[in-house]
Amino acid sequence: NTLNGDGELMLTVLSSFAQEESKSVSDNLKWRFRRKFESGELSINTTRFLGYDKNEFGELIINQAEARIIERIFTEYLLGNGASKIAKLLNKENIPTVTGAKWSTTSILDILKNEKYKGDAMLQKTYVKDHLSKKKCKNRGEVDSFYVEENHSPIVTRGAWEQAQLLLISRAK
């Protein structure tokens, strides 16, 4: 069964409409997220974010068991242990990551750098570059980002978080 010229033209037109509809839906979602970010509303997937759960209003609340792991990571780091050593220590003690995977240097560094642990939130860290692939990209200024201070209860003090950032910088040198 082959399509005649009219059938092929019709498929092309329908495909074009579907693509335009997909772009329109994507643009509307992006607009809604930007409005939420501008008003300070978070959109955080707590199933992949150690230390917090959400209450019935969608607000971040501390998960005490997971918070102890976060506190320990910061304490160990501030005591002079590197990210690799902390990862090995947690793995040796069979303490799981939020996804159940093994700890790595990267996962420890990601926690140490995450402003949410001091109660702040950087919104729009990533964005979807194109509506067809739906691939998330790290935001390096391509779209507006929003920083909200004292958005939720901190797990570590602002001072401890800032101290860890200074150590991260000095150790990177």
CSV table of N, CA and C in Angstrom, one decimal:
chain,number,residue,atom,x,y,z
A,1,ASN,N,0.8,-1.2,0.0
A,1,ASN,CA,0.0,0.0,0.0
A,1,ASN,C,0.9,1.2,0.0
A,2,THR,N,0.8,2.0,-1.0
A,2,THR,CA,1.6,3.3,-1.0
A,2,THR,C,0.7,4.5,-1.0
A,3,LEU,N,1.1,5.5,-0.4
A,3,LEU,CA,0.4,6.7,-0.3
A,3,LEU,C,0.5,7.5,-1.6
A,4,ASN,N,-0.6,8.1,-2.0
A,4,ASN,CA,-0.5,9.0,-3.2
A,4,ASN,C,0.0,10.4,-2.7
A,5,GLY,N,0.2,11.3,-3.6
A,5,GLY,CA,0.8,12.6,-3.3
A,5,GLY,C,-0.1,13.3,-2.3
A,6,ASP,N,-1.5,13.2,-2.4
A,6,ASP,CA,-2.3,13.9,-1.5
A,6,ASP,C,-2.2,13.3,-0.1
A,7,GLY,N,-2.1,12.0,0.0
A,7,GLY,CA,-1.9,11.3,1.3
A,7,GLY,C,-0.6,11.7,2.0
A,8,GLU,N,0.4,11.8,1.2
A,8,GLU,CA,1.7,12.2,1.8
A,8,GLU,C,1.7,13.7,2.3
A,9,LEU,N,1.0,14.5,1.5
A,9,LEU,CA,0.8,15.9,1.9
A,9,LEU,C,0.0,16.0,3.2
A,10,MET,N,-1.0,15.2,3.3
A,10,MET,CA,-1.9,15.2,4.5
A,10,MET,C,-1.1,14.8,5.7
A,11,LEU,N,-0.2,13.8,5.6
A,11,LEU,CA,0.6,13.3,6.7
A,11,LEU,C,1.6,14.4,7.1
A,12,THR,N,2.1,15.1,6.1
A,12,THR,CA,3.1,16.2,6.4
A,12,THR,C,2.4,17.3,7.2
A,13,VAL,N,1.2,17.7,6.7
A,13,VAL,CA,0.4,18.7,7.4
A,13,VAL,C,0.0,18.3,8.8
A,14,LEU,N,-0.5,17.1,9.0
A,14,LEU,CA,-0.8,16.6,10.3
A,14,LEU,C,0.4,16.6,11.2
A,15,SER,N,1.5,16.1,10.7
A,15,SER,CA,2.7,16.1,11.5
A,15,SER,C,3.2,17.5,11.9
A,16,SER,N,3.0,18.4,11.0
A,16,SER,CA,3.4,19.8,11.3
A,16,SER,C,2.4,20.4,12.4
A,17,PHE,N,1.1,20.1,12.4
A,17,PHE,CA,0.2,20.5,13.4
A,17,PHE,C,0.6,19.9,14.8
A,18,ALA,N,0.9,18.6,14.8
A,18,ALA,CA,1.2,17.9,16.0
A,18,ALA,C,2.5,18.5,16.6
A,19,GLN,N,3.5,18.8,15.8
A,19,GLN,CA,4.7,19.4,16.3
A,19,GLN,C,4.4,20.8,16.9
A,20,GLU,N,3.6,21.6,16.2
A,20,GLU,CA,3.3,22.9,16.7
A,20,GLU,C,2.5,22.8,18.0
A,21,GLU,N,1.6,21.8,18.1
A,21,GLU,CA,0.8,21.6,19.4
A,21,GLU,C,1.8,21.3,20.5
A,22,SER,N,2.7,20.4,20.2
A,22,SER,CA,3.7,20.0,21.2
A,22,SER,C,4.5,21.2,21.7
A,23,LYS,N,4.9,22.1,20.8
A,23,LYS,CA,5.7,23.3,21.2
A,23,LYS,C,4.8,24.2,22.0
A,24,SER,N,3.5,24.4,21.6
A,24,SER,CA,2.6,25.2,22.4
A,24,SER,C,2.4,24.7,23.8
A,25,VAL,N,2.2,23.4,24.0
A,25,VAL,CA,2.1,22.8,25.3
A,25,VAL,C,3.4,23.1,26.1
A,26,SER,N,4.5,22.9,25.5
A,26,SER,CA,5.8,23.0,26.2
A,26,SER,C,6.0,24.5,26.6
A,27,ASP,N,5.7,25.4,25.7
A,27,ASP,CA,5.8,26.9,26.0
A,27,ASP,C,4.9,27.3,27.2
A,28,ASN,N,3.6,26.7,27.2
A,28,ASN,CA,2.7,27.0,28.3
A,28,ASN,C,3.2,26.5,29.7
A,29,LEU,N,3.8,25.3,29.6
A,29,LEU,CA,4.4,24.7,30.9
A,29,LEU,C,5.5,25.6,31.4
A,30,LYS,N,6.4,25.9,30.4
A,30,LYS,CA,7.5,26.8,30.8
A,30,LYS,C,7.1,28.1,31.4
A,31,TRP,N,6.0,28.7,30.8
A,31,TRP,CA,5.5,30.0,31.3
A,31,TRP,C,5.0,29.8,32.8
A,32,ARG,N,4.2,28.7,33.0
A,32,ARG,CA,3.6,28.4,34.3
A,32,ARG,C,4.8,28.2,35.4
A,33,PHE,N,5.8,27.5,35.0
A,33,PHE,CA,6.9,27.2,35.9
A,33,PHE,C,7.6,28.6,36.2
A,34,ARG,N,7.8,29.4,35.2
A,34,ARG,CA,8.5,30.7,35.5
A,34,ARG,C,7.7,31.6,36.4
A,35,ARG,N,6.3,31.6,36.3
A,35,ARG,CA,5.5,32.4,37.2
A,35,ARG,C,5.6,31.8,38.6
A,36,LYS,N,5.6,30.5,38.7
A,36,LYS,CA,5.8,29.9,40.1
A,36,LYS,C,7.1,30.2,40.7
A,37,PHE,N,8.2,30.2,39.9
A,37,PHE,CA,9.5,30.5,40.4
A,37,PHE,C,9.6,31.9,40.8
A,38,GLU,N,9.0,32.8,40.0
A,38,GLU,CA,9.0,34.2,40.3
A,38,GLU,C,8.3,34.5,41.7
A,39,SER,N,7.3,33.7,42.0
A,39,SER,CA,6.6,33.9,43.3
A,39,SER,C,7.2,33.1,44.4
A,40,GLY,N,8.3,32.4,44.1
A,40,GLY,CA,9.1,31.7,45.1
A,40,GLY,C,8.6,30.3,45.4
A,41,GLU,N,7.7,29.8,44.5
A,41,GLU,CA,7.1,28.4,44.7
A,41,GLU,C,8.2,27.4,44.2
A,42,LEU,N,8.4,26.4,45.0
A,42,LEU,CA,9.4,25.4,44.6
A,42,LEU,C,8.8,24.2,43.8
A,43,SER,N,9.6,23.6,43.0
A,43,SER,CA,9.2,22.4,42.3
A,43,SER,C,10.3,21.5,42.5
A,44,ILE,N,10.3,20.7,43.6
A,44,ILE,CA,11.4,19.8,43.9
A,44,ILE,C,10.9,18.4,44.1
A,45,ASN,N,11.6,17.5,43.4
A,45,ASN,CA,11.2,16.1,43.5
A,45,ASN,C,11.9,15.5,44.7
A,46,THR,N,11.2,15.4,45.8
A,46,THR,CA,11.9,14.9,47.1
A,46,THR,C,12.2,13.4,47.0
A,47,THR,N,11.8,12.7,46.0
A,47,THR,CA,12.2,11.3,46.0
A,47,THR,C,13.6,11.2,45.6
A,48,ARG,N,14.2,12.2,45.0
A,48,ARG,CA,15.6,12.2,44.6
A,48,ARG,C,16.4,13.3,45.3
A,49,PHE,N,15.9,13.7,46.5
A,49,PHE,CA,16.5,14.8,47.2
A,49,PHE,C,16.6,14.4,48.7
A,50,LEU,N,17.7,14.1,49.2
A,50,LEU,CA,18.0,13.5,50.5
A,50,LEU,C,17.8,14.6,51.5
A,51,GLY,N,17.0,14.3,52.6
A,51,GLY,CA,16.9,15.2,53.8
A,51,GLY,C,15.6,15.9,53.9
A,52,TYR,N,14.7,15.8,52.9
A,52,TYR,CA,13.4,16.5,52.9
A,52,TYR,C,12.3,15.7,52.4
A,53,ASP,N,11.1,15.9,52.9
A,53,ASP,CA,9.9,15.3,52.3
A,53,ASP,C,9.0,16.6,52.1
A,54,LYS,N,7.8,16.3,51.5
A,54,LYS,CA,6.9,17.4,51.4
A,54,LYS,C,5.7,17.1,52.3
A,55,ASN,N,5.1,18.2,52.8
A,55,ASN,CA,3.9,18.1,53.6
A,55,ASN,C,2.7,18.1,52.7
A,56,GLU,N,1.5,18.1,53.2
A,56,GLU,CA,0.3,18.1,52.4
A,56,GLU,C,0.1,19.4,51.6
A,57,PHE,N,0.8,20.5,51.9
A,57,PHE,CA,0.8,21.7,51.2
A,57,PHE,C,1.9,21.8,50.1
A,58,GLY,N,2.7,20.8,50.0
A,58,GLY,CA,3.8,20.8,49.1
A,58,GLY,C,5.1,21.5,49.6
A,59,GLU,N,5.1,21.9,50.9
A,59,GLU,CA,6.2,22.6,51.5
A,59,GLU,C,7.3,21.5,51.9
A,60,LEU,N,8.5,22.0,51.9
A,60,LEU,CA,9.6,21.1,52.3
A,60,LEU,C,9.6,21.0,53.8
A,61,ILE,N,9.7,19.7,54.3
A,61,ILE,CA,9.8,19.5,55.7
A,61,ILE,C,11.0,18.5,55.9
A,62,ILE,N,11.7,18.7,57.0
A,62,ILE,CA,12.9,17.9,57.2
A,62,ILE,C,12.5,16.4,57.5
A,63,ASN,N,13.2,15.5,56.8
A,63,ASN,CA,13.1,14.1,57.1
A,63,ASN,C,14.2,13.8,58.1
A,64,GLN,N,13.9,13.6,59.4
A,64,GLN,CA,14.9,13.5,60.4
A,64,GLN,C,16.0,12.5,60.2
A,65,ALA,N,15.6,11.3,59.7
A,65,ALA,CA,16.6,10.2,59.5
A,65,ALA,C,17.5,10.6,58.4
A,66,GLU,N,17.0,11.1,57.3
A,66,GLU,CA,17.9,11.5,56.2
A,66,GLU,C,18.7,12.8,56.6
A,67,ALA,N,18.1,13.6,57.4
A,67,ALA,CA,18.9,14.9,57.8
A,67,ALA,C,20.1,14.5,58.6
A,68,ARG,N,20.1,13.4,59.4
A,68,ARG,CA,21.3,13.0,60.1
A,68,ARG,C,22.4,12.7,59.2
A,69,ILE,N,22.1,12.1,58.0
A,69,ILE,CA,23.1,11.8,57.0
A,69,ILE,C,23.7,13.1,56.5
A,70,ILE,N,22.9,14.0,56.2
A,70,ILE,CA,23.3,15.3,55.6
A,70,ILE,C,24.2,16.0,56.7
A,71,GLU,N,23.8,16.0,57.9
A,71,GLU,CA,24.5,16.7,59.0
A,71,GLU,C,25.9,16.0,59.1
A,72,ARG,N,25.9,14.7,59.0
A,72,ARG,CA,27.1,13.9,59.2
A,72,ARG,C,28.1,14.3,58.0
A,73,ILE,N,27.6,14.4,56.8
A,73,ILE,CA,28.4,14.7,55.7
A,73,ILE,C,29.1,16.0,55.9
A,74,PHE,N,28.3,17.0,56.3
A,74,PHE,CA,28.9,18.4,56.6
A,74,PHE,C,29.9,18.3,57.7
A,75,THR,N,29.6,17.6,58.8
A,75,THR,CA,30.5,17.5,60.0
A,75,THR,C,31.8,16.9,59.6
A,76,GLU,N,31.7,15.7,58.8
A,76,GLU,CA,32.9,15.0,58.4
A,76,GLU,C,33.8,15.9,57.5
A,77,TYR,N,33.1,16.6,56.6
A,77,TYR,CA,33.9,17.5,55.7
A,77,TYR,C,34.5,18.6,56.5
A,78,LEU,N,33.8,19.2,57.4
A,78,LEU,CA,34.4,20.3,58.2
A,78,LEU,C,35.5,19.9,59.1
A,79,LEU,N,35.5,18.6,59.5
A,79,LEU,CA,36.5,18.0,60.3
A,79,LEU,C,37.8,17.7,59.5
A,80,GLY,N,37.7,17.9,58.2
A,80,GLY,CA,38.9,17.7,57.3
A,80,GLY,C,38.8,16.4,56.4
A,81,ASN,N,37.8,15.7,56.5
A,81,ASN,CA,37.7,14.5,55.6
A,81,ASN,C,37.2,15.0,54.2
A,82,GLY,N,37.8,14.4,53.2
A,82,GLY,CA,37.5,14.8,51.8
A,82,GLY,C,36.2,14.0,51.4
A,83,ALA,N,35.7,14.4,50.2
A,83,ALA,CA,34.4,13.8,49.7
A,83,ALA,C,34.6,12.4,49.4
A,84,SER,N,35.8,12.0,48.9
A,84,SER,CA,36.0,10.6,48.6
A,84,SER,C,36.0,9.7,49.9
A,85,LYS,N,36.7,10.2,50.9
A,85,LYS,CA,36.8,9.5,52.2
A,85,LYS,C,35.4,9.4,52.8
A,86,ILE,N,34.6,10.4,52.7
A,86,ILE,CA,33.2,10.4,53.3
A,86,ILE,C,32.4,9.4,52.5
A,87,ALA,N,32.5,9.3,51.2
A,87,ALA,CA,31.7,8.4,50.4
A,87,ALA,C,32.1,6.9,50.8
A,88,LYS,N,33.4,6.7,51.0
A,88,LYS,CA,33.9,5.4,51.4
A,88,LYS,C,33.3,5.0,52.8
A,89,LEU,N,33.3,5.9,53.7
A,89,LEU,CA,32.9,5.7,55.0
A,89,LEU,C,31.4,5.3,55.0
A,90,LEU,N,30.6,6.1,54.3
A,90,LEU,CA,29.1,5.8,54.2
A,90,LEU,C,28.8,4.5,53.6
A,91,ASN,N,29.6,4.2,52.5
A,91,ASN,CA,29.4,2.9,51.8
A,91,ASN,C,29.8,1.7,52.7
A,92,LYS,N,30.9,1.9,53.5
A,92,LYS,CA,31.3,0.9,54.4
A,92,LYS,C,30.3,0.6,55.5
A,93,GLU,N,29.5,1.6,55.9
A,93,GLU,CA,28.5,1.5,56.9
A,93,GLU,C,27.1,1.1,56.3
A,94,ASN,N,27.1,0.9,55.0
A,94,ASN,CA,25.9,0.5,54.2
A,94,ASN,C,24.8,1.6,54.4
A,95,ILE,N,25.2,2.8,54.4
A,95,ILE,CA,24.2,3.9,54.5
A,95,ILE,C,23.8,4.2,53.0
A,96,PRO,N,22.6,4.0,52.6
A,96,PRO,CA,22.2,4.2,51.2
A,96,PRO,C,22.0,5.7,50.8
A,97,THR,N,22.2,6.0,49.6
A,97,THR,CA,21.9,7.3,49.0
A,97,THR,C,20.4,7.4,48.9
A,98,VAL,N,19.9,8.5,48.5
A,98,VAL,CA,18.4,8.7,48.3
A,98,VAL,C,17.9,7.7,47.2
A,99,THR,N,18.7,7.3,46.3
A,99,THR,CA,18.2,6.4,45.2
A,99,THR,C,18.6,4.9,45.6
A,100,GLY,N,19.3,4.7,46.7
A,100,GLY,CA,19.7,3.4,47.0
A,100,GLY,C,21.0,3.0,46.4
A,101,ALA,N,21.6,3.8,45.7
A,101,ALA,CA,22.9,3.6,45.0
A,101,ALA,C,24.1,3.7,46.0
A,102,LYS,N,25.3,3.5,45.6
A,102,LYS,CA,26.5,3.7,46.4
A,102,LYS,C,26.8,5.2,46.4
A,103,TRP,N,27.4,5.6,47.5
A,103,TRP,CA,27.9,7.0,47.5
A,103,TRP,C,29.2,7.1,46.6
A,104,SER,N,29.3,8.3,46.1
A,104,SER,CA,30.5,8.6,45.3
A,104,SER,C,31.0,10.0,45.7
A,105,THR,N,32.2,10.3,45.2
A,105,THR,CA,32.7,11.7,45.5
A,105,THR,C,31.7,12.7,45.0
A,106,THR,N,31.2,12.5,43.8
A,106,THR,CA,30.3,13.5,43.1
A,106,THR,C,29.0,13.6,44.0
A,107,SER,N,28.4,12.5,44.5
A,107,SER,CA,27.2,12.7,45.3
A,107,SER,C,27.5,13.5,46.6
A,108,ILE,N,28.6,13.3,47.2
A,108,ILE,CA,29.0,14.0,48.4
A,108,ILE,C,29.2,15.5,48.0
A,109,LEU,N,29.9,15.8,47.0
A,109,LEU,CA,30.1,17.2,46.6
A,109,LEU,C,28.8,17.9,46.2
A,110,ASP,N,27.9,17.2,45.6
A,110,ASP,CA,26.6,17.7,45.2
A,110,ASP,C,25.8,18.2,46.5
A,111,ILE,N,25.9,17.3,47.5
A,111,ILE,CA,25.2,17.7,48.8
A,111,ILE,C,25.9,18.9,49.4
A,112,LEU,N,27.2,18.9,49.5
A,112,LEU,CA,27.9,20.0,50.1
A,112,LEU,C,27.7,21.3,49.4
A,113,LYS,N,27.4,21.3,48.1
A,113,LYS,CA,27.2,22.5,47.3
A,113,LYS,C,25.8,23.0,47.3
A,114,ASN,N,24.8,22.1,47.7
A,114,ASN,CA,23.4,22.4,47.6
A,114,ASN,C,22.9,23.4,48.6
A,115,GLU,N,22.5,24.6,48.1
A,115,GLU,CA,22.0,25.6,49.0
A,115,GLU,C,20.8,25.3,49.8
A,116,LYS,N,20.0,24.3,49.3
A,116,LYS,CA,18.8,23.9,50.0
A,116,LYS,C,19.1,23.5,51.4
A,117,TYR,N,20.3,22.9,51.7
A,117,TYR,CA,20.6,22.4,53.0
A,117,TYR,C,20.8,23.6,54.0
A,118,LYS,N,20.9,24.8,53.6
A,118,LYS,CA,21.0,25.9,54.5
A,118,LYS,C,19.6,26.7,54.5
A,119,GLY,N,18.6,26.1,53.8
A,119,GLY,CA,17.3,26.7,53.9
A,119,GLY,C,17.0,27.6,52.7
A,120,ASP,N,17.9,27.8,51.8
A,120,ASP,CA,17.6,28.6,50.6
A,120,ASP,C,17.3,27.8,49.4
A,121,ALA,N,16.9,28.4,48.3
A,121,ALA,CA,16.5,27.6,47.1
A,121,ALA,C,16.9,28.4,45.9
A,122,MET,N,17.6,27.8,45.0
A,122,MET,CA,17.9,28.4,43.7
A,122,MET,C,16.9,27.7,42.7
A,123,LEU,N,16.1,28.5,42.1
A,123,LEU,CA,15.0,27.9,41.2
A,123,LEU,C,15.5,28.1,39.8
A,124,GLN,N,15.2,27.1,38.9
A,124,GLN,CA,15.5,27.1,37.5
A,124,GLN,C,17.0,26.8,37.3
A,125,LYS,N,17.5,25.8,38.0
A,125,LYS,CA,18.9,25.4,37.8
A,125,LYS,C,19.1,24.7,36.5
A,126,THR,N,18.0,24.1,36.0
A,126,THR,CA,18.0,23.4,34.7
A,126,THR,C,16.8,23.9,33.9
A,127,TYR,N,16.8,23.7,32.6
A,127,TYR,CA,15.7,24.0,31.8
A,127,TYR,C,15.7,23.0,30.6
A,128,VAL,N,14.5,22.9,30.0
A,128,VAL,CA,14.4,22.1,28.8
A,128,VAL,C,14.7,22.9,27.6
A,129,LYS,N,15.7,22.5,26.9
A,129,LYS,CA,16.2,23.3,25.7
A,129,LYS,C,15.2,23.2,24.6
A,130,ASP,N,14.7,22.0,24.3
A,130,ASP,CA,13.8,21.9,23.1
A,130,ASP,C,12.7,21.0,23.4
A,131,HIS,N,11.5,21.3,23.0
A,131,HIS,CA,10.3,20.6,23.3
A,131,HIS,C,10.2,19.2,22.7
A,132,LEU,N,11.0,18.9,21.7
A,132,LEU,CA,10.9,17.6,21.1
A,132,LEU,C,11.8,16.6,21.9
A,133,SER,N,13.0,16.9,22.2
A,133,SER,CA,13.9,16.0,22.9
A,133,SER,C,13.5,16.0,24.4
A,134,LYS,N,13.0,17.1,24.9
A,134,LYS,CA,12.7,17.2,26.3
A,134,LYS,C,14.0,17.0,27.2
A,135,LYS,N,15.1,17.2,26.6
A,135,LYS,CA,16.4,17.0,27.4
A,135,LYS,C,16.6,18.2,28.3
A,136,LYS,N,16.9,17.9,29.6
A,136,LYS,CA,17.2,19.0,30.5
A,136,LYS,C,18.7,19.4,30.4
A,137,CYS,N,18.9,20.7,30.4
A,137,CYS,CA,20.2,21.3,30.4
A,137,CYS,C,20.5,22.1,31.6
A,138,LYS,N,21.8,22.2,32.0
A,138,LYS,CA,22.1,23.0,33.1
A,138,LYS,C,22.0,24.5,32.7
A,139,ASN,N,21.4,25.3,33.5
A,139,ASN,CA,21.1,26.7,33.2
A,139,ASN,C,22.4,27.5,33.5
A,140,ARG,N,23.0,28.0,32.4
A,140,ARG,CA,24.2,28.9,32.6
A,140,ARG,C,23.9,30.3,32.1
A,141,GLY,N,22.7,30.7,32.5
A,141,GLY,CA,22.2,32.1,32.1
A,141,GLY,C,21.3,32.1,30.9
A,142,GLU,N,21.0,31.0,30.3
A,142,GLU,CA,20.1,31.0,29.1
A,142,GLU,C,18.7,31.4,29.5
A,143,VAL,N,18.2,31.1,30.7
A,143,VAL,CA,16.9,31.5,31.2
A,143,VAL,C,17.1,32.1,32.6
A,144,ASP,N,16.1,32.9,33.0
A,144,ASP,CA,16.2,33.5,34.3
A,144,ASP,C,16.2,32.4,35.4
A,145,SER,N,17.0,32.7,36.4
A,145,SER,CA,16.9,31.8,37.6
A,145,SER,C,16.5,32.7,38.8
A,146,PHE,N,16.0,32.1,39.9
A,146,PHE,CA,15.5,32.9,41.0
A,146,PHE,C,16.1,32.3,42.3
A,147,TYR,N,16.6,33.2,43.2
A,147,TYR,CA,17.2,32.7,44.4
A,147,TYR,C,16.3,33.1,45.6
A,148,VAL,N,15.8,32.2,46.4
A,148,VAL,CA,14.9,32.5,47.5
A,148,VAL,C,15.7,32.2,48.8
A,149,GLU,N,15.9,33.2,49.6
A,149,GLU,CA,16.5,33.0,50.9
A,149,GLU,C,15.5,32.6,52.0
A,150,GLU,N,16.0,31.7,52.9
A,150,GLU,CA,15.1,31.3,54.0
A,150,GLU,C,13.8,30.8,53.6
A,151,ASN,N,13.8,29.9,52.6
A,151,ASN,CA,12.6,29.4,52.0
A,151,ASN,C,12.0,28.2,52.8
A,152,HIS,N,12.8,27.5,53.5
A,152,HIS,CA,12.4,26.3,54.3
A,152,HIS,C,13.4,26.1,55.4
A,153,SER,N,13.0,25.2,56.3
A,153,SER,CA,13.9,24.9,57.5
A,153,SER,C,15.2,24.3,57.0
A,154,PRO,N,16.3,24.9,57.5
A,154,PRO,CA,17.6,24.3,57.1
A,154,PRO,C,18.0,23.1,57.9
A,155,ILE,N,18.8,22.3,57.3
A,155,ILE,CA,19.4,21.1,58.0
A,155,ILE,C,20.7,21.4,58.6
A,156,VAL,N,21.5,22.3,57.9
A,156,VAL,CA,22.8,22.7,58.5
A,156,VAL,C,22.7,24.2,58.6
A,157,THR,N,23.5,24.8,59.5
A,157,THR,CA,23.5,26.2,59.8
A,157,THR,C,24.1,26.9,58.6
A,158,ARG,N,23.7,28.1,58.4
A,158,ARG,CA,24.2,29.0,57.3
A,158,ARG,C,25.7,29.1,57.4
A,159,GLY,N,26.2,29.2,58.7
A,159,GLY,CA,27.6,29.3,58.9
A,159,GLY,C,28.4,28.0,58.5
A,160,ALA,N,27.8,26.9,58.8
A,160,ALA,CA,28.5,25.6,58.5
A,160,ALA,C,28.5,25.4,56.9
A,161,TRP,N,27.4,25.8,56.3
A,161,TRP,CA,27.3,25.7,54.8
A,161,TRP,C,28.3,26.6,54.2
A,162,GLU,N,28.4,27.9,54.7
A,162,GLU,CA,29.4,28.8,54.1
A,162,GLU,C,30.8,28.4,54.3
A,163,GLN,N,31.1,27.8,55.5
A,163,GLN,CA,32.4,27.3,55.8
A,163,GLN,C,32.8,26.1,54.8
A,164,ALA,N,31.8,25.3,54.6
A,164,ALA,CA,32.0,24.2,53.6
A,164,ALA,C,32.3,24.7,52.2
A,165,GLN,N,31.7,25.8,51.8
A,165,GLN,CA,31.9,26.4,50.5
A,165,GLN,C,33.4,26.9,50.4
A,166,LEU,N,33.8,27.6,51.5
A,166,LEU,CA,35.2,28.1,51.5
A,166,LEU,C,36.2,26.9,51.4
A,167,LEU,N,35.9,25.8,52.1
A,167,LEU,CA,36.8,24.7,52.1
A,167,LEU,C,36.8,24.1,50.7
A,168,LEU,N,35.6,24.0,50.1
A,168,LEU,CA,35.5,23.4,48.7
A,168,LEU,C,36.4,24.2,47.7
A,169,ILE,N,36.4,25.5,47.9
A,169,ILE,CA,37.2,26.4,47.0
A,169,ILE,C,38.6,26.2,47.3
A,170,SER,N,39.0,26.2,48.6
A,170,SER,CA,40.4,26.1,48.9
A,170,SER,C,41.0,24.7,48.5
A,171,ARG,N,40.2,23.7,48.7
A,171,ARG,CA,40.7,22.4,48.3
A,171,ARG,C,40.7,22.2,46.8
A,172,ALA,N,39.9,22.9,46.0
A,172,ALA,CA,39.9,22.8,44.6
A,172,ALA,C,41.2,23.4,44.0
A,173,LYS,N,41.8,24.4,44.8
A,173,LYS,CA,43.0,25.0,44.3
A,173,LYS,C,44.2,24.1,44.6
